[in-house]
């Protein structure tokens, strides 16, 4: 029997973007305020789970054609590349560098290589969570 | 004076939390328990907000939004499980 989930789907269309924006905000603000890659990744997967609740697996894979197992590999690759970057410059592993740079619109900000490591954490967390949820949801 | 007001508010929210806990344990049907859990989540947001005023910090503001999102998603998942028997469908046009 088909059921009409109009209210849930309309709320999801608005709320999923708010949750995604919140996830990006706490991911980027992780250096100066509570948050970071782990919570940001969990919030991103919460937004995708909300989409999965309102629609179904087939529709969501059509909206976001992402292979989450590949995402885990990409995240691990980025993180290990950031860690191994110290080998090139002859400093210990996991040595991070930062520079203060003047950008046209954003102004005087610091660019830190730790955010690249955090990006790897973010991708791994999203990939693992979505792989677990989709694998459990697909089984009949 | 303001500190006393905050403590009275915290006490009131805690008392309502005990009321919801009673409904959660005693509730005759499952939807009663789900509604009690949802309201407990909202109460928890109020407690975190009041506690962050008491401790004079803005570090917990992310936790407030996080609790709101998680409580909403959890309630939606429970409601869908009660209505359809499965939380994530494979293909809805069947």
PDB file of C-alpha atoms in Angstrom:
ATOM      1  CA  UNK A   1       0.000   0.000   0.000  1.00  0.00           C
ATOM      2  CA  UNK A   2       1.389   3.378  -0.973  1.00  0.00           C
ATOM      3  CA  UNK A   3       1.217   6.053   1.660  1.00  0.00           C
ATOM      4  CA  UNK A   4       1.368   9.799   1.320  1.00  0.00           C
ATOM      5  CA  UNK A   5       4.308  11.334   3.205  1.00  0.00           C
ATOM      6  CA  UNK A   6       3.828  14.880   1.890  1.00  0.00           C
ATOM      7  CA  UNK A   7       4.465  16.693   5.199  1.00  0.00           C
ATOM      8  CA  UNK A   8       7.581  14.645   6.017  1.00  0.00           C
ATOM      9  CA  UNK A   9       8.978  15.093   2.497  1.00  0.00           C
ATOM     10  CA  UNK A  10       8.354  18.850   2.466  1.00  0.00           C
ATOM     11  CA  UNK A  11       9.975  19.280   5.901  1.00  0.00           C
ATOM     12  CA  UNK A  12      12.917  17.137   4.769  1.00  0.00           C
ATOM     13  CA  UNK A  13      13.502  19.314   1.700  1.00  0.00           C
ATOM     14  CA  UNK A  14      14.071  22.328   3.987  1.00  0.00           C
ATOM     15  CA  UNK A  15      15.639  20.627   7.022  1.00  0.00           C
ATOM     16  CA  UNK A  16      18.235  18.563   5.139  1.00  0.00           C
ATOM     17  CA  UNK A  17      19.908  21.721   3.805  1.00  0.00           C
ATOM     18  CA  UNK A  18      19.925  23.327   7.267  1.00  0.00           C
ATOM     19  CA  UNK A  19      21.520  20.200   8.759  1.00  0.00           C
ATOM     20  CA  UNK A  20      24.131  20.080   5.955  1.00  0.00           C
ATOM     21  CA  UNK A  21      24.980  23.767   6.511  1.00  0.00           C
ATOM     22  CA  UNK A  22      25.311  23.136  10.257  1.00  0.00           C
ATOM     23  CA  UNK A  23      27.589  20.171   9.522  1.00  0.00           C
ATOM     24  CA  UNK A  24      29.866  22.283   7.321  1.00  0.00           C
ATOM     25  CA  UNK A  25      29.869  25.064   9.939  1.00  0.00           C
ATOM     26  CA  UNK A  26      30.972  22.808  12.793  1.00  0.00           C
ATOM     27  CA  UNK A  27      33.492  21.091  10.495  1.00  0.00           C
ATOM     28  CA  UNK A  28      35.188  24.364   9.534  1.00  0.00           C
ATOM     29  CA  UNK A  29      34.914  25.844  13.031  1.00  0.00           C
ATOM     30  CA  UNK A  30      36.488  22.822  14.676  1.00  0.00           C
ATOM     31  CA  UNK A  31      39.808  24.533  15.311  1.00  0.00           C
ATOM     32  CA  UNK A  32      38.395  27.360  17.421  1.00  0.00           C
ATOM     33  CA  UNK A  33      35.082  26.048  18.798  1.00  0.00           C
ATOM     34  CA  UNK A  34      33.616  22.640  19.738  1.00  0.00           C
ATOM     35  CA  UNK A  35      33.161  20.389  16.731  1.00  0.00           C
ATOM     36  CA  UNK A  36      35.463  19.113  14.019  1.00  0.00           C
ATOM     37  CA  UNK A  37      35.620  16.344  11.477  1.00  0.00           C
ATOM     38  CA  UNK A  38      33.922  13.648  13.534  1.00  0.00           C
ATOM     39  CA  UNK A  39      30.794  15.575  14.556  1.00  0.00           C
ATOM     40  CA  UNK A  40      30.585  17.227  11.147  1.00  0.00           C
ATOM     41  CA  UNK A  41      30.684  13.832   9.434  1.00  0.00           C
ATOM     42  CA  UNK A  42      28.041  12.423  11.765  1.00  0.00           C
ATOM     43  CA  UNK A  43      25.770  15.427  11.105  1.00  0.00           C
ATOM     44  CA  UNK A  44      26.227  15.063   7.332  1.00  0.00           C
ATOM     45  CA  UNK A  45      25.241  11.417   7.538  1.00  0.00           C
ATOM     46  CA  UNK A  46      22.279  12.460   9.733  1.00  0.00           C
ATOM     47  CA  UNK A  47      21.083  14.680   6.869  1.00  0.00           C
ATOM     48  CA  UNK A  48      21.417  11.767   4.422  1.00  0.00           C
ATOM     49  CA  UNK A  49      19.599   9.480   6.892  1.00  0.00           C
ATOM     50  CA  UNK A  50      16.761  12.009   7.021  1.00  0.00           C
ATOM     51  CA  UNK A  51      16.587  11.832   3.209  1.00  0.00           C
ATOM     52  CA  UNK A  52      16.559   8.021   3.454  1.00  0.00           C
ATOM     53  CA  UNK A  53      13.681   8.203   5.951  1.00  0.00           C
ATOM     54  CA  UNK A  54      11.574  10.521   3.805  1.00  0.00           C
ATOM     55  CA  UNK A  55      12.336   8.788   0.488  1.00  0.00           C
ATOM     56  CA  UNK A  56      13.915   5.399  -0.172  1.00  0.00           C
ATOM     57  CA  UNK A  57      17.347   3.973  -0.966  1.00  0.00           C
ATOM     58  CA  UNK A  58      16.773   3.984  -4.739  1.00  0.00           C
ATOM     59  CA  UNK A  59      15.798   7.670  -4.870  1.00  0.00           C
ATOM     60  CA  UNK A  60      18.624   8.760  -2.565  1.00  0.00           C
ATOM     61  CA  UNK A  61      21.259   6.915  -4.616  1.00  0.00           C
ATOM     62  CA  UNK A  62      19.818   8.710  -7.660  1.00  0.00           C
ATOM     63  CA  UNK A  63      20.119  12.089  -5.884  1.00  0.00           C
ATOM     64  CA  UNK A  64      23.608  11.372  -4.481  1.00  0.00           C
ATOM     65  CA  UNK A  65      25.366   8.850  -6.746  1.00  0.00           C
ATOM     66  CA  UNK A  66      28.231   8.303  -4.293  1.00  0.00           C
ATOM     67  CA  UNK A  67      30.020   5.024  -3.579  1.00  0.00           C
ATOM     68  CA  UNK A  68      30.536   5.348   0.173  1.00  0.00           C
ATOM     69  CA  UNK A  69      33.146   2.568   0.286  1.00  0.00           C
ATOM     70  CA  UNK A  70      35.231   4.623  -2.154  1.00  0.00           C
ATOM     71  CA  UNK A  71      34.699   7.618   0.135  1.00  0.00           C
ATOM     72  CA  UNK A  72      36.352   5.730   3.053  1.00  0.00           C
ATOM     73  CA  UNK A  73      39.383   5.028   0.864  1.00  0.00           C
ATOM     74  CA  UNK A  74      39.585   8.639  -0.301  1.00  0.00           C
ATOM     75  CA  UNK A  75      39.427   9.921   3.286  1.00  0.00           C
ATOM     76  CA  UNK A  76      42.147   7.539   4.470  1.00  0.00           C
ATOM     77  CA  UNK A  77      44.269   8.557   1.454  1.00  0.00           C
ATOM     78  CA  UNK A  78      43.952  12.299   2.188  1.00  0.00           C
ATOM     79  CA  UNK A  79      44.710  11.807   5.898  1.00  0.00           C
ATOM     80  CA  UNK A  80      47.737   9.598   5.321  1.00  0.00           C
ATOM     81  CA  UNK A  81      49.024  11.987   2.642  1.00  0.00           C
ATOM     82  CA  UNK A  82      48.818  14.864   5.129  1.00  0.00           C
ATOM     83  CA  UNK A  83      50.593  12.797   7.779  1.00  0.00           C
ATOM     84  CA  UNK A  84      53.310  11.646   5.364  1.00  0.00           C
ATOM     85  CA  UNK A  85      53.879  15.195   4.090  1.00  0.00           C
ATOM     86  CA  UNK A  86      56.480  15.668   6.815  1.00  0.00           C
ATOM     87  CA  UNK A  87      58.738  13.089   5.122  1.00  0.00           C
ATOM     88  CA  UNK A  88      59.167  15.355   2.088  1.00  0.00           C
ATOM     89  CA  UNK A  89      60.370  18.343   4.118  1.00  0.00           C
ATOM     90  CA  UNK A  90      62.546  16.309   6.519  1.00  0.00           C
ATOM     91  CA  UNK A  91      60.468  16.917   9.669  1.00  0.00           C
ATOM     92  CA  UNK A  92      58.747  14.307  11.924  1.00  0.00           C
ATOM     93  CA  UNK A  93      55.491  12.728  10.788  1.00  0.00           C
ATOM     94  CA  UNK A  94      52.236  14.575  11.571  1.00  0.00           C
ATOM     95  CA  UNK A  95      53.999  17.951  11.652  1.00  0.00           C
ATOM     96  CA  UNK A  96      51.474  20.564  10.602  1.00  0.00           C
ATOM     97  CA  UNK A  97      52.215  23.991   9.170  1.00  0.00           C
ATOM     98  CA  UNK A  98      50.098  27.126   8.900  1.00  0.00           C
ATOM     99  CA  UNK A  99      50.332  30.453   7.152  1.00  0.00           C
ATOM    100  CA  UNK A 100      48.398  33.684   7.551  1.00  0.00           C
ATOM    101  CA  UNK A 101      47.129  34.660   4.130  1.00  0.00           C
ATOM    102  CA  UNK A 102      45.194  37.697   2.932  1.00  0.00           C
ATOM    103  CA  UNK A 103      42.343  36.561   0.734  1.00  0.00           C
ATOM    104  CA  UNK A 104      40.204  39.026  -1.262  1.00  0.00           C
ATOM    105  CA  UNK A 105      36.820  38.497   0.426  1.00  0.00           C
ATOM    106  CA  UNK A 106      37.602  36.459   3.558  1.00  0.00           C
ATOM    107  CA  UNK A 107      40.386  38.779   4.717  1.00  0.00           C
ATOM    108  CA  UNK A 108      43.256  37.830   7.037  1.00  0.00           C
ATOM    109  CA  UNK A 109      42.806  34.109   7.745  1.00  0.00           C
ATOM    110  CA  UNK A 110      45.120  31.251   8.644  1.00  0.00           C
ATOM    111  CA  UNK A 111      45.335  28.228   6.364  1.00  0.00           C
ATOM    112  CA  UNK A 112      46.336  25.131   8.345  1.00  0.00           C
ATOM    113  CA  UNK A 113      47.186  21.647   7.053  1.00  0.00           C
ATOM    114  CA  UNK A 114      45.332  20.150  10.052  1.00  0.00           C
ATOM    115  CA  UNK A 115      42.084  20.942   8.230  1.00  0.00           C
ATOM    116  CA  UNK A 116      43.167  18.550   5.454  1.00  0.00           C
ATOM    117  CA  UNK A 117      43.641  15.790   8.054  1.00  0.00           C
ATOM    118  CA  UNK A 118      40.202  16.675   9.426  1.00  0.00           C
ATOM    119  CA  UNK A 119      38.754  16.477   5.906  1.00  0.00           C
ATOM    120  CA  UNK A 120      40.002  12.873   5.750  1.00  0.00           C
ATOM    121  CA  UNK A 121      38.357  12.118   9.102  1.00  0.00           C
ATOM    122  CA  UNK A 122      35.129  13.721   7.846  1.00  0.00           C
ATOM    123  CA  UNK A 123      35.070  11.615   4.655  1.00  0.00           C
ATOM    124  CA  UNK A 124      35.824   8.383   6.563  1.00  0.00           C
ATOM    125  CA  UNK A 125      33.086   9.052   9.143  1.00  0.00           C
ATOM    126  CA  UNK A 126      30.472   9.800   6.464  1.00  0.00           C
ATOM    127  CA  UNK A 127      31.563   6.770   4.438  1.00  0.00           C
ATOM    128  CA  UNK A 128      31.521   4.302   7.349  1.00  0.00           C
ATOM    129  CA  UNK A 129      28.175   5.517   8.725  1.00  0.00           C
ATOM    130  CA  UNK A 130      26.421   5.474   5.357  1.00  0.00           C
ATOM    131  CA  UNK A 131      27.912   2.074   4.427  1.00  0.00           C
ATOM    132  CA  UNK A 132      26.583   0.553   7.676  1.00  0.00           C
ATOM    133  CA  UNK A 133      23.127   2.121   7.329  1.00  0.00           C
ATOM    134  CA  UNK A 134      22.709   1.288   3.630  1.00  0.00           C
ATOM    135  CA  UNK A 135      23.916  -2.288   4.071  1.00  0.00           C
ATOM    136  CA  UNK A 136      21.445  -2.879   6.897  1.00  0.00           C
ATOM    137  CA  UNK A 137      18.623  -1.097   5.033  1.00  0.00           C
ATOM    138  CA  UNK A 138      19.080  -2.979   1.773  1.00  0.00           C
ATOM    139  CA  UNK A 139      18.744  -6.487   3.210  1.00  0.00           C
ATOM    140  CA  UNK A 140      15.263  -7.961   2.839  1.00  0.00           C
TER     141      UNK A 140
ATOM    142  CA  UNK B   1      18.881  37.147  42.246  1.00  0.00           C
ATOM    143  CA  UNK B   2      19.271  36.116  38.620  1.00  0.00           C
ATOM    144  CA  UNK B   3      21.201  33.024  39.736  1.00  0.00           C
ATOM    145  CA  UNK B   4      18.300  32.047  41.997  1.00  0.00           C
ATOM    146  CA  UNK B   5      15.859  32.464  39.083  1.00  0.00           C
ATOM    147  CA  UNK B   6      18.018  30.203  36.907  1.00  0.00           C
ATOM    148  CA  UNK B   7      18.110  27.555  39.617  1.00  0.00           C
ATOM    149  CA  UNK B   8      14.327  27.708  40.043  1.00  0.00           C
ATOM    150  CA  UNK B   9      13.926  27.298  36.260  1.00  0.00           C
ATOM    151  CA  UNK B  10      16.309  24.322  36.268  1.00  0.00           C
ATOM    152  CA  UNK B  11      14.304  22.773  39.114  1.00  0.00           C
ATOM    153  CA  UNK B  12      11.059  23.239  37.171  1.00  0.00           C
ATOM    154  CA  UNK B  13      12.482  21.664  34.017  1.00  0.00           C
ATOM    155  CA  UNK B  14      13.854  18.772  36.088  1.00  0.00           C
ATOM    156  CA  UNK B  15      10.434  18.201  37.667  1.00  0.00           C
ATOM    157  CA  UNK B  16       8.810  18.077  34.214  1.00  0.00           C
ATOM    158  CA  UNK B  17      11.563  15.646  33.167  1.00  0.00           C
ATOM    159  CA  UNK B  18      10.473  13.376  36.044  1.00  0.00           C
ATOM    160  CA  UNK B  19       6.890  13.644  34.783  1.00  0.00           C
ATOM    161  CA  UNK B  20       7.965  12.583  31.290  1.00  0.00           C
ATOM    162  CA  UNK B  21      10.010   9.742  32.823  1.00  0.00           C
ATOM    163  CA  UNK B  22       6.845   8.520  34.543  1.00  0.00           C
ATOM    164  CA  UNK B  23       5.000   8.556  31.201  1.00  0.00           C
ATOM    165  CA  UNK B  24       7.973   6.795  29.530  1.00  0.00           C
ATOM    166  CA  UNK B  25       7.939   3.942  32.053  1.00  0.00           C
ATOM    167  CA  UNK B  26       4.194   3.689  32.642  1.00  0.00           C
ATOM    168  CA  UNK B  27       2.890   4.597  29.144  1.00  0.00           C
ATOM    169  CA  UNK B  28       0.383   1.947  28.103  1.00  0.00           C
ATOM    170  CA  UNK B  29       1.164   2.116  24.353  1.00  0.00           C
ATOM    171  CA  UNK B  30       4.367   2.553  22.371  1.00  0.00           C
ATOM    172  CA  UNK B  31       3.361   5.954  20.828  1.00  0.00           C
ATOM    173  CA  UNK B  32       2.970   7.324  24.374  1.00  0.00           C
ATOM    174  CA  UNK B  33       6.559   6.386  25.084  1.00  0.00           C
ATOM    175  CA  UNK B  34       7.795   7.879  21.788  1.00  0.00           C
ATOM    176  CA  UNK B  35       6.078  11.212  22.495  1.00  0.00           C
ATOM    177  CA  UNK B  36       7.526  11.175  26.027  1.00  0.00           C
ATOM    178  CA  UNK B  37      11.033  10.596  24.623  1.00  0.00           C
ATOM    179  CA  UNK B  38      10.613  13.439  22.116  1.00  0.00           C
ATOM    180  CA  UNK B  39       9.477  15.829  24.848  1.00  0.00           C
ATOM    181  CA  UNK B  40      12.397  14.697  27.032  1.00  0.00           C
ATOM    182  CA  UNK B  41      14.749  15.634  24.198  1.00  0.00           C
ATOM    183  CA  UNK B  42      13.244  19.124  24.034  1.00  0.00           C
ATOM    184  CA  UNK B  43      13.522  19.399  27.831  1.00  0.00           C
ATOM    185  CA  UNK B  44      17.164  18.381  27.617  1.00  0.00           C
ATOM    186  CA  UNK B  45      17.729  21.292  25.210  1.00  0.00           C
ATOM    187  CA  UNK B  46      16.247  23.638  27.815  1.00  0.00           C
ATOM    188  CA  UNK B  47      18.497  22.154  30.502  1.00  0.00           C
ATOM    189  CA  UNK B  48      21.624  22.571  28.366  1.00  0.00           C
ATOM    190  CA  UNK B  49      20.661  26.179  27.561  1.00  0.00           C
ATOM    191  CA  UNK B  50      20.041  27.020  31.224  1.00  0.00           C
ATOM    192  CA  UNK B  51      23.269  25.272  32.252  1.00  0.00           C
ATOM    193  CA  UNK B  52      25.236  27.252  29.678  1.00  0.00           C
ATOM    194  CA  UNK B  53      23.788  30.477  31.145  1.00  0.00           C
ATOM    195  CA  UNK B  54      24.717  29.313  34.672  1.00  0.00           C
ATOM    196  CA  UNK B  55      28.285  28.460  33.614  1.00  0.00           C
ATOM    197  CA  UNK B  56      28.490  31.711  31.585  1.00  0.00           C
ATOM    198  CA  UNK B  57      29.813  30.045  28.410  1.00  0.00           C
ATOM    199  CA  UNK B  58      28.707  29.830  24.787  1.00  0.00           C
ATOM    200  CA  UNK B  59      30.475  26.514  24.144  1.00  0.00           C
ATOM    201  CA  UNK B  60      27.268  24.491  24.410  1.00  0.00           C
ATOM    202  CA  UNK B  61      25.274  26.293  21.702  1.00  0.00           C
ATOM    203  CA  UNK B  62      26.275  23.682  19.101  1.00  0.00           C
ATOM    204  CA  UNK B  63      25.070  20.925  21.419  1.00  0.00           C
ATOM    205  CA  UNK B  64      21.618  22.569  21.574  1.00  0.00           C
ATOM    206  CA  UNK B  65      21.144  22.519  17.784  1.00  0.00           C
ATOM    207  CA  UNK B  66      22.615  19.001  17.655  1.00  0.00           C
ATOM    208  CA  UNK B  67      20.115  17.711  20.250  1.00  0.00           C
ATOM    209  CA  UNK B  68      17.243  19.292  18.316  1.00  0.00           C
ATOM    210  CA  UNK B  69      18.286  17.610  15.054  1.00  0.00           C
ATOM    211  CA  UNK B  70      18.912  14.219  16.684  1.00  0.00           C
ATOM    212  CA  UNK B  71      15.612  14.285  18.579  1.00  0.00           C
ATOM    213  CA  UNK B  72      13.723  15.122  15.352  1.00  0.00           C
ATOM    214  CA  UNK B  73      15.397  12.351  13.337  1.00  0.00           C
ATOM    215  CA  UNK B  74      14.899   9.803  16.120  1.00  0.00           C
ATOM    216  CA  UNK B  75      11.210  10.620  16.449  1.00  0.00           C
ATOM    217  CA  UNK B  76      10.701  10.416  12.672  1.00  0.00           C
ATOM    218  CA  UNK B  77      12.464   7.028  12.593  1.00  0.00           C
ATOM    219  CA  UNK B  78      10.311   5.704  15.463  1.00  0.00           C
ATOM    220  CA  UNK B  79       7.120   6.996  13.805  1.00  0.00           C
ATOM    221  CA  UNK B  80       8.019   5.380  10.493  1.00  0.00           C
ATOM    222  CA  UNK B  81       8.815   2.093  12.192  1.00  0.00           C
ATOM    223  CA  UNK B  82       5.454   2.106  13.995  1.00  0.00           C
ATOM    224  CA  UNK B  83       3.547   2.932  10.811  1.00  0.00           C
ATOM    225  CA  UNK B  84       5.293   0.814   8.159  1.00  0.00           C
ATOM    226  CA  UNK B  85       7.296  -1.776  10.099  1.00  0.00           C
ATOM    227  CA  UNK B  86      10.546  -0.818   8.375  1.00  0.00           C
ATOM    228  CA  UNK B  87      12.605   2.324   8.762  1.00  0.00           C
ATOM    229  CA  UNK B  88      14.447   2.530   5.436  1.00  0.00           C
ATOM    230  CA  UNK B  89      12.608   1.247   2.382  1.00  0.00           C
ATOM    231  CA  UNK B  90      14.390  -0.184  -0.588  1.00  0.00           C
ATOM    232  CA  UNK B  91      11.902   1.021  -3.199  1.00  0.00           C
ATOM    233  CA  UNK B  92       8.748   2.894  -2.269  1.00  0.00           C
ATOM    234  CA  UNK B  93       6.802   2.350  -5.532  1.00  0.00           C
ATOM    235  CA  UNK B  94       6.084  -1.288  -4.868  1.00  0.00           C
TER     236      UNK B  94
END
